[in-house]
GROMACS .gro file of N, CA and C in nm:
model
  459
    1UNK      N    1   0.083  -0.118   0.000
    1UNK     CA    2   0.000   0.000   0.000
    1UNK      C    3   0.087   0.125   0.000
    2UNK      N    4   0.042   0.229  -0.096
    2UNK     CA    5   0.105   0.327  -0.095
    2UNK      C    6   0.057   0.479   0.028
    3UNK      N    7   0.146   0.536   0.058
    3UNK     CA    8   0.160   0.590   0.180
    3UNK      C    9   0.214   0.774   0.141
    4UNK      N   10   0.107   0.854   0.217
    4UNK     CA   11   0.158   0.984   0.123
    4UNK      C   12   0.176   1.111   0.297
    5UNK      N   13   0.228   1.218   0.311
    5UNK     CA   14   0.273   1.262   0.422
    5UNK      C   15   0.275   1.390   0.396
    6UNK      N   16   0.177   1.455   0.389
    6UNK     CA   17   0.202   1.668   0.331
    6UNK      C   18   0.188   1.688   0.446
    7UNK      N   19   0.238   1.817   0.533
    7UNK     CA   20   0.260   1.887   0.588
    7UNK      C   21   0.281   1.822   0.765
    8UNK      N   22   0.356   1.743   0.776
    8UNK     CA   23   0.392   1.626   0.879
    8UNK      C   24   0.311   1.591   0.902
    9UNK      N   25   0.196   1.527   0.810
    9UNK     CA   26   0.106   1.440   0.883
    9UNK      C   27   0.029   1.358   0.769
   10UNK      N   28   0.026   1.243   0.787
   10UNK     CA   29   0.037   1.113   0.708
   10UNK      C   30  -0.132   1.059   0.681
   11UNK      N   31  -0.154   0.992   0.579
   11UNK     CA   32  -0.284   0.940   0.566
   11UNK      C   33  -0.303   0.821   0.637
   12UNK      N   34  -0.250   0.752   0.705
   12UNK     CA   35  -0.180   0.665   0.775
   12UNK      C   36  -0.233   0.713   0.951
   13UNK      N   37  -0.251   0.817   0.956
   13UNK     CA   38  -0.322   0.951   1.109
   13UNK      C   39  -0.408   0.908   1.079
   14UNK      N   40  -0.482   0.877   1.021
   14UNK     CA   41  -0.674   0.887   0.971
   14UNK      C   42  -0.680   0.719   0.986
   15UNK      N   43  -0.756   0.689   1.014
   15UNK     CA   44  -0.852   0.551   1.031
   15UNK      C   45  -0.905   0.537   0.905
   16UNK      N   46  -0.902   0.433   0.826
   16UNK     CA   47  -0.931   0.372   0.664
   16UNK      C   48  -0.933   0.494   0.587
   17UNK      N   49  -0.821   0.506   0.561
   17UNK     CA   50  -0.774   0.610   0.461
   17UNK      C   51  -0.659   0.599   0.405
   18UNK      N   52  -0.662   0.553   0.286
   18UNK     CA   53  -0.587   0.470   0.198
   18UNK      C   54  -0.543   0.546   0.040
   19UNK      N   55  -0.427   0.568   0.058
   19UNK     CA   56  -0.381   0.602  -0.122
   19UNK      C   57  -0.439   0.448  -0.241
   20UNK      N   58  -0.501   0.541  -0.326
   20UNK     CA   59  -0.539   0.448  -0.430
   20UNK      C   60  -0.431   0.507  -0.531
   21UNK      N   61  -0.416   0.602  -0.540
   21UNK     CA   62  -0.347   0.624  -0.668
   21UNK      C   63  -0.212   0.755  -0.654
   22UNK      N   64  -0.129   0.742  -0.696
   22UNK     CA   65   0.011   0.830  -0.646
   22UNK      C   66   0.050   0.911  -0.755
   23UNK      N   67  -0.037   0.957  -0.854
   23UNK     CA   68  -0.011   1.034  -0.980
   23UNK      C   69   0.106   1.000  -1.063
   24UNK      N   70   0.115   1.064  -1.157
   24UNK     CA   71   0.237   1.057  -1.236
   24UNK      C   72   0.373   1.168  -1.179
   25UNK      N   73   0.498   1.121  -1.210
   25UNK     CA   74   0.563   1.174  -1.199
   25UNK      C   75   0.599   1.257  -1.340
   26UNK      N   76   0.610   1.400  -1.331
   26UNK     CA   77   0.639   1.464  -1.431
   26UNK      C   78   0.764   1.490  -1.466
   27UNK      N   79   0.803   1.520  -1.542
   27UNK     CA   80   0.942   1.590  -1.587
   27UNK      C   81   0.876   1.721  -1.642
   28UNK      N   82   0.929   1.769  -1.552
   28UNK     CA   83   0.911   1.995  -1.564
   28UNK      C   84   0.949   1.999  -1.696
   29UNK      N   85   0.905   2.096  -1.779
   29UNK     CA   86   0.955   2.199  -1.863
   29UNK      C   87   1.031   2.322  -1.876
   30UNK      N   88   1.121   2.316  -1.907
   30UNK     CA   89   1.149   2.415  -1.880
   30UNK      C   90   1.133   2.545  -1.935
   31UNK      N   91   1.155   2.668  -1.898
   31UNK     CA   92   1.114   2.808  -1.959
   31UNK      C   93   1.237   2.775  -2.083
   32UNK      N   94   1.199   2.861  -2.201
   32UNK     CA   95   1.285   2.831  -2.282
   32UNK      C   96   1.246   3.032  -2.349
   33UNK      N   97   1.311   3.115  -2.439
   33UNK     CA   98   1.321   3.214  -2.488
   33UNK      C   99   1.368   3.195  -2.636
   34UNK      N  100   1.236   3.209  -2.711
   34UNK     CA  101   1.290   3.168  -2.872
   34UNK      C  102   1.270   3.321  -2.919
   35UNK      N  103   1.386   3.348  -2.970
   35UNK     CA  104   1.391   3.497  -3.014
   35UNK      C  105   1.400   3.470  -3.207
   36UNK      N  106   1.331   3.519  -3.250
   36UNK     CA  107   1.300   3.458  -3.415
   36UNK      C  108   1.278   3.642  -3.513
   37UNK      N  109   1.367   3.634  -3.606
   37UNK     CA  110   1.384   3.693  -3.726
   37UNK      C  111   1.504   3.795  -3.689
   38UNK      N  112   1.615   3.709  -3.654
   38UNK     CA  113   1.727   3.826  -3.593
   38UNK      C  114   1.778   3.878  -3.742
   39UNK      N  115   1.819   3.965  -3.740
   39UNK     CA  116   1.918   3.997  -3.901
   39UNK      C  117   2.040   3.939  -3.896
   40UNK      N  118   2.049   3.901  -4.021
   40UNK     CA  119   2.202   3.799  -4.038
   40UNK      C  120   2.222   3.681  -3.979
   41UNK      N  121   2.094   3.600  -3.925
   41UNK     CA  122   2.129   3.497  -3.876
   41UNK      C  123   1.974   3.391  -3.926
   42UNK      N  124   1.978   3.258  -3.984
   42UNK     CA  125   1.859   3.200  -4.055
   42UNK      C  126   1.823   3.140  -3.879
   43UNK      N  127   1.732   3.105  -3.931
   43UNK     CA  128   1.638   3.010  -3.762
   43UNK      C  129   1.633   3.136  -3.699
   44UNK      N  130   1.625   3.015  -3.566
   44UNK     CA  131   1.581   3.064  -3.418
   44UNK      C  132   1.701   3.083  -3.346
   45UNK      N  133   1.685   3.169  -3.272
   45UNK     CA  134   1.768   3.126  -3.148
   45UNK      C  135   1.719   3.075  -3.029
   46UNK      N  136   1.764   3.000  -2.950
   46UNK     CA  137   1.653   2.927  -2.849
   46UNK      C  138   1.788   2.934  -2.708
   47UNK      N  139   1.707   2.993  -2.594
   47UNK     CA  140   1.784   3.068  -2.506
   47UNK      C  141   1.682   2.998  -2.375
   48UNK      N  142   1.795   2.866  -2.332
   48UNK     CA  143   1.731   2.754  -2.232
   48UNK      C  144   1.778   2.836  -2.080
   49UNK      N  145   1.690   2.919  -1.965
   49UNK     CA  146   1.718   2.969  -1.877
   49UNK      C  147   1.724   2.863  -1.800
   50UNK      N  148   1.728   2.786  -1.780
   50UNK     CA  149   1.771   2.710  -1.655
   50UNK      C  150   1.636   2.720  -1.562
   51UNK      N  151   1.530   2.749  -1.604
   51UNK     CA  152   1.410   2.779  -1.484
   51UNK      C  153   1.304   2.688  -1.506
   52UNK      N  154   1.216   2.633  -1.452
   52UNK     CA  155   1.158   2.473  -1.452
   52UNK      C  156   0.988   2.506  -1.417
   53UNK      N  157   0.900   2.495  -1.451
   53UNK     CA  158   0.754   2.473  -1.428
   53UNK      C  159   0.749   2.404  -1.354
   54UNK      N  160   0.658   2.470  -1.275
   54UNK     CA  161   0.567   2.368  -1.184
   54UNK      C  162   0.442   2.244  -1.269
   55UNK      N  163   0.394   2.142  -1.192
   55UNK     CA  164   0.359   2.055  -1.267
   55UNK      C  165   0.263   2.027  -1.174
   56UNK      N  166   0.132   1.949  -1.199
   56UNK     CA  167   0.001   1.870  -1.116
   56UNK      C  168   0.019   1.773  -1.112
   57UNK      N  169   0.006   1.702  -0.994
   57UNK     CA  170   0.032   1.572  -0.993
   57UNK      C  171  -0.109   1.531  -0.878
   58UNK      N  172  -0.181   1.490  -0.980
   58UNK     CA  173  -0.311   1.402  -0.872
   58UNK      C  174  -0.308   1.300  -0.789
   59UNK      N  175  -0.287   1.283  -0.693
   59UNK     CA  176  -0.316   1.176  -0.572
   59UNK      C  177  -0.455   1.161  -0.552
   60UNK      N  178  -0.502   1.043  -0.557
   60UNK     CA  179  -0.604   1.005  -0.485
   60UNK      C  180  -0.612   0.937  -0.392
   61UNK      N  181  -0.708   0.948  -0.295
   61UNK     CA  182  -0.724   0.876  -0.151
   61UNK      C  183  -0.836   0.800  -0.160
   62UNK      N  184  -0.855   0.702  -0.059
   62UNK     CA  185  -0.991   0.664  -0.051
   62UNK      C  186  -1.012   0.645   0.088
   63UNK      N  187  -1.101   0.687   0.137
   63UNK     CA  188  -1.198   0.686   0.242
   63UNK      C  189  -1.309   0.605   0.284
   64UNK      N  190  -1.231   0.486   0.363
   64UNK     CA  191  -1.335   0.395   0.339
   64UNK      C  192  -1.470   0.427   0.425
   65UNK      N  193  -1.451   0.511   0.531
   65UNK     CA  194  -1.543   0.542   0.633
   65UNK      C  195  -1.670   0.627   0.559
   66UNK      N  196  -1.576   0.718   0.498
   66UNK     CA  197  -1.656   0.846   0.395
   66UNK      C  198  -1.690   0.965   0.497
   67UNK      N  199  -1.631   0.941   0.629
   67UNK     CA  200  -1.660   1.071   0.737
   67UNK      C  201  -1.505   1.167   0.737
   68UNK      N  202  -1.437   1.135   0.681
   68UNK     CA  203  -1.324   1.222   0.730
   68UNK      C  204  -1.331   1.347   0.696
   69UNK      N  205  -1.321   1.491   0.754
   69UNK     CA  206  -1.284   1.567   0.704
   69UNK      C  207  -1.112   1.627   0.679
   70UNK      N  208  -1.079   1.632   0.529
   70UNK     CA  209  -0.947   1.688   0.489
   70UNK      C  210  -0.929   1.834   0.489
   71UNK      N  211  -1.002   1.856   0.508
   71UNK     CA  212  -0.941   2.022   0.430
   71UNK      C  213  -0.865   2.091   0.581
   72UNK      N  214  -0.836   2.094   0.653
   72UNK     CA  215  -0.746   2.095   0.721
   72UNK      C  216  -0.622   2.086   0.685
   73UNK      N  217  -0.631   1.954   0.672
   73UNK     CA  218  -0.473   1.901   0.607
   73UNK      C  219  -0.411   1.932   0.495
   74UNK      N  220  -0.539   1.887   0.414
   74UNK     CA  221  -0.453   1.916   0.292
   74UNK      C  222  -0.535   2.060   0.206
   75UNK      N  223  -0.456   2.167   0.197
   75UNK     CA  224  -0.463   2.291   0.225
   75UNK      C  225  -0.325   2.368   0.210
   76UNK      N  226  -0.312   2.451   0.120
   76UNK     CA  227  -0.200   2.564   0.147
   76UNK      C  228  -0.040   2.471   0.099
   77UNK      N  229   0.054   2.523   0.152
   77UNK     CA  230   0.170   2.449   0.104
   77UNK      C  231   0.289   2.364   0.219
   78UNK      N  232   0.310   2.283   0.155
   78UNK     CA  233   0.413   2.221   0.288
   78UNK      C  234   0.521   2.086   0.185
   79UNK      N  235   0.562   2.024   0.269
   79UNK     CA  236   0.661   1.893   0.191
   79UNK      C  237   0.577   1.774   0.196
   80UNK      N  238   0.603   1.740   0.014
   80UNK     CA  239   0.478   1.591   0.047
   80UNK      C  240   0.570   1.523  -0.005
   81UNK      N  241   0.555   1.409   0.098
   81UNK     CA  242   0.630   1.284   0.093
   81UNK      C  243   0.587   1.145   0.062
   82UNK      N  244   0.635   1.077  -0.080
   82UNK     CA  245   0.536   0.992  -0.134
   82UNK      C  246   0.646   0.856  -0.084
   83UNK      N  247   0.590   0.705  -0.041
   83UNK     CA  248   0.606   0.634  -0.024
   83UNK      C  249   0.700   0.535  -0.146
   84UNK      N  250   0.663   0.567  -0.242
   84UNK     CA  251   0.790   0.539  -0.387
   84UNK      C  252   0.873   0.592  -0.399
   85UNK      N  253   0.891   0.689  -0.325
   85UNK     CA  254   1.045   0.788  -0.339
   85UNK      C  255   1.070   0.792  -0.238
   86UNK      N  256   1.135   0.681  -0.144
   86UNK     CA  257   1.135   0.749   0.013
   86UNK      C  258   1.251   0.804   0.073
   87UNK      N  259   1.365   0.859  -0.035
   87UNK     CA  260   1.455   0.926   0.028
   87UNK      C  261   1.461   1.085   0.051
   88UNK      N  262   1.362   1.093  -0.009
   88UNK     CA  263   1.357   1.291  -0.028
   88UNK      C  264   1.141   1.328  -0.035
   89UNK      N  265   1.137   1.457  -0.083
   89UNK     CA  266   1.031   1.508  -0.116
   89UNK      C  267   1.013   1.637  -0.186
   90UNK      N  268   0.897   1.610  -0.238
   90UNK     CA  269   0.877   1.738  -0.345
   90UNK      C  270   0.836   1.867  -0.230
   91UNK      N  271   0.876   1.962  -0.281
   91UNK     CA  272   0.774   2.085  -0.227
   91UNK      C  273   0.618   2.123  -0.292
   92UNK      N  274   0.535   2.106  -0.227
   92UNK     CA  275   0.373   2.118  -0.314
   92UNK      C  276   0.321   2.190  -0.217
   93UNK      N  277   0.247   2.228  -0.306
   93UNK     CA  278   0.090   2.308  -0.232
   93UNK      C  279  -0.031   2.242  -0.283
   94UNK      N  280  -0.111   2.265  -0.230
   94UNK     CA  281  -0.277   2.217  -0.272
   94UNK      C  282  -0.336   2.378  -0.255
   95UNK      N  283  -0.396   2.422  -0.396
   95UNK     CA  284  -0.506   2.546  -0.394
   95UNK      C  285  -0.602   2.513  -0.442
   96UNK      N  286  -0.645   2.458  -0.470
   96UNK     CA  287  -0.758   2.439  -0.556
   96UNK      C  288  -0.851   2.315  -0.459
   97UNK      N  289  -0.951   2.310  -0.453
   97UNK     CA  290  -1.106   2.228  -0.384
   97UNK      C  291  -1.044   2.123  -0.526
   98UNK      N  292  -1.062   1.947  -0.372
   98UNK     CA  293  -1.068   1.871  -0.450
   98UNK      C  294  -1.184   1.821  -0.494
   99UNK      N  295  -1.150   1.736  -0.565
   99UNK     CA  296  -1.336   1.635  -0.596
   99UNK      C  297  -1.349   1.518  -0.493
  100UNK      N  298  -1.475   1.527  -0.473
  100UNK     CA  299  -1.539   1.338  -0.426
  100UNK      C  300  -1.594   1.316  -0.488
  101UNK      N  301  -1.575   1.151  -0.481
  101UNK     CA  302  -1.644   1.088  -0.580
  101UNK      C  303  -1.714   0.950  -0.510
  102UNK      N  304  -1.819   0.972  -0.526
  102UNK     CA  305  -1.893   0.900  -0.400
  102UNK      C  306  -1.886   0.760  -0.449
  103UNK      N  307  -1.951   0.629  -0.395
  103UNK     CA  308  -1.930   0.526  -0.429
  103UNK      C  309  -2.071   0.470  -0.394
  104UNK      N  310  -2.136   0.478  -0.488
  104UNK     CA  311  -2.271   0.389  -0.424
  104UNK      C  312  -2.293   0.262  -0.357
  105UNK      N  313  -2.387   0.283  -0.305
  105UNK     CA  314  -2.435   0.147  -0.204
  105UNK      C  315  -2.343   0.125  -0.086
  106UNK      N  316  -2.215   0.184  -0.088
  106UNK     CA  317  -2.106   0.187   0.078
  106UNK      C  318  -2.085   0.298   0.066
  107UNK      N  319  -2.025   0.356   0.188
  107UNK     CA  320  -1.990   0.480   0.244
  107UNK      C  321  -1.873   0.489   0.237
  108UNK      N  322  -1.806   0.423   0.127
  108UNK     CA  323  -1.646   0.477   0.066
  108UNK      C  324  -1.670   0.595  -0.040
  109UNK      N  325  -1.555   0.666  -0.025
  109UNK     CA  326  -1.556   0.771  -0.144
  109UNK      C  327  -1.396   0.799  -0.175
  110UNK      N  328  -1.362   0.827  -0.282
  110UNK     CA  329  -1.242   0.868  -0.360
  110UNK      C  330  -1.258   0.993  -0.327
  111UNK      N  331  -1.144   1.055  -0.301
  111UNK     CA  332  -1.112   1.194  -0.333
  111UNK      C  333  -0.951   1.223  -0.423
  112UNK      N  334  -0.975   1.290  -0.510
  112UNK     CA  335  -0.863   1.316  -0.591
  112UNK      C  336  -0.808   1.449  -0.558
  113UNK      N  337  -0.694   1.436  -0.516
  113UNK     CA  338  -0.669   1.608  -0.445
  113UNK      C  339  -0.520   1.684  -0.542
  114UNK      N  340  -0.565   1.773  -0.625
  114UNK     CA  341  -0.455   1.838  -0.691
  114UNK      C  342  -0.346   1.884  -0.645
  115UNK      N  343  -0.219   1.848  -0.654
  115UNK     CA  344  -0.097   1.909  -0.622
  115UNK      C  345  -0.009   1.948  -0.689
  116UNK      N  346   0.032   2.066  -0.616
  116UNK     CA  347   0.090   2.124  -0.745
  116UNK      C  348   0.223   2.175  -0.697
  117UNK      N  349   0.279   2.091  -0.785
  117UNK     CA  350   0.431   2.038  -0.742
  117UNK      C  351   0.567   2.143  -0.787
  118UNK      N  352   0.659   2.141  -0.700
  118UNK     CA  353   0.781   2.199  -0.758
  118UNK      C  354   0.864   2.101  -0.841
  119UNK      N  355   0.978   2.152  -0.931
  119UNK     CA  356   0.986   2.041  -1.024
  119UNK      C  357   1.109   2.007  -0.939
  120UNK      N  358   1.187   2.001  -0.812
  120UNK     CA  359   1.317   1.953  -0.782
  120UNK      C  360   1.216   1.834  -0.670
  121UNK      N  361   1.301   1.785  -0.634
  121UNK     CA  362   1.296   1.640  -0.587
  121UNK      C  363   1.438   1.669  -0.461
  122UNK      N  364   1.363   1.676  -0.344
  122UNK     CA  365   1.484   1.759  -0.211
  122UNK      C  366   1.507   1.617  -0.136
  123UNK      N  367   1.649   1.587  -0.172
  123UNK     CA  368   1.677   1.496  -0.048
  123UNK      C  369   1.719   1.492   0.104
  124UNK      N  370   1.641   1.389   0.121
  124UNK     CA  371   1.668   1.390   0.294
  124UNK      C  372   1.768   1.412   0.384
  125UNK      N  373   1.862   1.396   0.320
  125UNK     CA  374   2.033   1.427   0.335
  125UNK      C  375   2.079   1.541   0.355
  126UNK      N  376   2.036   1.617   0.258
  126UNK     CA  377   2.005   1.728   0.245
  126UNK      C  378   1.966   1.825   0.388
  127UNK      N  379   1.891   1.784   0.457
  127UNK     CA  380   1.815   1.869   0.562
  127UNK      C  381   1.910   1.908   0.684
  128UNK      N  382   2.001   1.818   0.696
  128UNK     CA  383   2.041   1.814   0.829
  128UNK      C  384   2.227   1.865   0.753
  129UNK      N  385   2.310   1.970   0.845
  129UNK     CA  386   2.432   2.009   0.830
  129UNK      C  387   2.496   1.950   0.853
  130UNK      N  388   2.640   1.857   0.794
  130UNK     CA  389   2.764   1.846   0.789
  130UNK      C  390   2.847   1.854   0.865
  131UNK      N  391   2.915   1.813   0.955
  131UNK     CA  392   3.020   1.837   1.009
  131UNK      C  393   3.133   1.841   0.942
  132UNK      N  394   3.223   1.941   0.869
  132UNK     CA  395   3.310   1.838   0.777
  132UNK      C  396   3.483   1.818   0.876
  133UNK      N  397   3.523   1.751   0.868
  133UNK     CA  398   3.692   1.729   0.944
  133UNK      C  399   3.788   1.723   0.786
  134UNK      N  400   3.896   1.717   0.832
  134UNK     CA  401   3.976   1.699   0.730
  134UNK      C  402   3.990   1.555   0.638
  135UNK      N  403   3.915   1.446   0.769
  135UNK     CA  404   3.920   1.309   0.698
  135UNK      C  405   3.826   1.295   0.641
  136UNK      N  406   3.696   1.399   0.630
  136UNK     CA  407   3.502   1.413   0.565
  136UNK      C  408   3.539   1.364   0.462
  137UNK      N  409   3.421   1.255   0.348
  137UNK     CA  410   3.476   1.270   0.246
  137UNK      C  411   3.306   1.261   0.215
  138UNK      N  412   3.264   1.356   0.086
  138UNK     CA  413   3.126   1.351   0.062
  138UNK      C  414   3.098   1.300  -0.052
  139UNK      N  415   3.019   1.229  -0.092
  139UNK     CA  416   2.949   1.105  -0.211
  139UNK      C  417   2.871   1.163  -0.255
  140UNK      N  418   2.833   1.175  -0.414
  140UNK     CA  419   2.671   1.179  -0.471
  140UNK      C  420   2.653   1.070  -0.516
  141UNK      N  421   2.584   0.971  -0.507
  141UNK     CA  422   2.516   0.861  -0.493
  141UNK      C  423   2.476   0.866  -0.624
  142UNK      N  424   2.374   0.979  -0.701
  142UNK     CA  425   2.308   0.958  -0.777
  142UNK      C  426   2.412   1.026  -0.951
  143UNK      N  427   2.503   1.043  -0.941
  143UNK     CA  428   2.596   1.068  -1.018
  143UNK      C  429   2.588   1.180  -1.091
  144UNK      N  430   2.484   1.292  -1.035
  144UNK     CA  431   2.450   1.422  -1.166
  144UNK      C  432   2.512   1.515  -1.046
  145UNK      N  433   2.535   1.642  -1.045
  145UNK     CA  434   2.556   1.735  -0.993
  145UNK      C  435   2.426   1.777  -0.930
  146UNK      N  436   2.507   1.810  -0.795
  146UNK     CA  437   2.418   1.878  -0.694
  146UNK      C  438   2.336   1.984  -0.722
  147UNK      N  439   2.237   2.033  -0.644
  147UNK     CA  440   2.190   2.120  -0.692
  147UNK      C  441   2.115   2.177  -0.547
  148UNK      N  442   2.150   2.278  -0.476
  148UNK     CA  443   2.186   2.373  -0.488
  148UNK      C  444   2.359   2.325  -0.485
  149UNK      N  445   2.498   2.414  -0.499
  149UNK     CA  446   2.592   2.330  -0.523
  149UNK      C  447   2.635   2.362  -0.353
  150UNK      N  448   2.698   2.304  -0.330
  150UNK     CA  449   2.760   2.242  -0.131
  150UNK      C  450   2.795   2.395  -0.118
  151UNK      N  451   2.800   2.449  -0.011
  151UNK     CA  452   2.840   2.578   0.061
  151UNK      C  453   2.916   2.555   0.152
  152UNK      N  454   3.052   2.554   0.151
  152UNK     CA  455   3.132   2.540   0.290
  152UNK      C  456   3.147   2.688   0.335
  153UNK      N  457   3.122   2.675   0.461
  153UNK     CA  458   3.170   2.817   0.540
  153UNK      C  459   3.233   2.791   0.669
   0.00000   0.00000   0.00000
């Protein structure tokens, strides 16, 4: 069973309340600047800023009781932490009223709740400071460059 955690507090707190569905993971777009009919030069020029869209990513829950109230929780912005990625988390907000979707004949209902995601992916590692000594030696695991890049002071 999949397991979801926005703003320190877990669907897992709630009594039969269960992730059905964990959205897609997106790959952001990025802002891009196509500057077109320069003089003396044929095409485009295409001018990649380095800056990334935000993206929706739908989670749905299900409620088997059908009494819970969410909007408490999930509300406004905080770190959501999805159970398939469990070393880090996205930064999201929820603005937007989700849907229910009732379920006839039982008192389960789906709710699909919009999130709307930052496009970096923050690891857990990440959170907590460094000690470094002269013998420190630091690893990236995942082999791309850091991002924000290390700050020694």
């Amino acid at each position: 069973m999949h397991r979801i955690k926005f703003k320190n507090k877990s669907n897992t707190d709630f009594a039969n309340l269960f992730v059905h569905g964990i959205g897609e993971k997106a790959k952001p777009k990025e802002r891009v600047i196509v500057y077109d009919n320069i003089p003396g030069r044929s095409g485009s020029l295409i001018e990649h800023t380095g800056i990334y869209n935000t993206y929706e990513r739908k989670i749905i829950l299900v409620d088997i009781d059908g009494n819970h109230d969410l909007r408490n929780w999930l509300i406004g912005s905080g770190n959501l932490e999805i159970s398939t990625e469990p070393d880090g988390y996205y930064k999201a907000s929820v603005t937007e009223e989700f849907r229910y979707q009732i379920v006839k004949g039982i008192p389960s209902r789906y709710i699909e709740i919009p999130f709307t995601v930052q496009p970096f992916f923050y690891l857990n590692a990440g959170i907590f400071p460094k000690k470094v000594t002269p013998e420190s030696t630091f690893l990236n695991h995942y082999g791309i460059p850091a991002r924000p890049l290390i700050k020694v002071i």
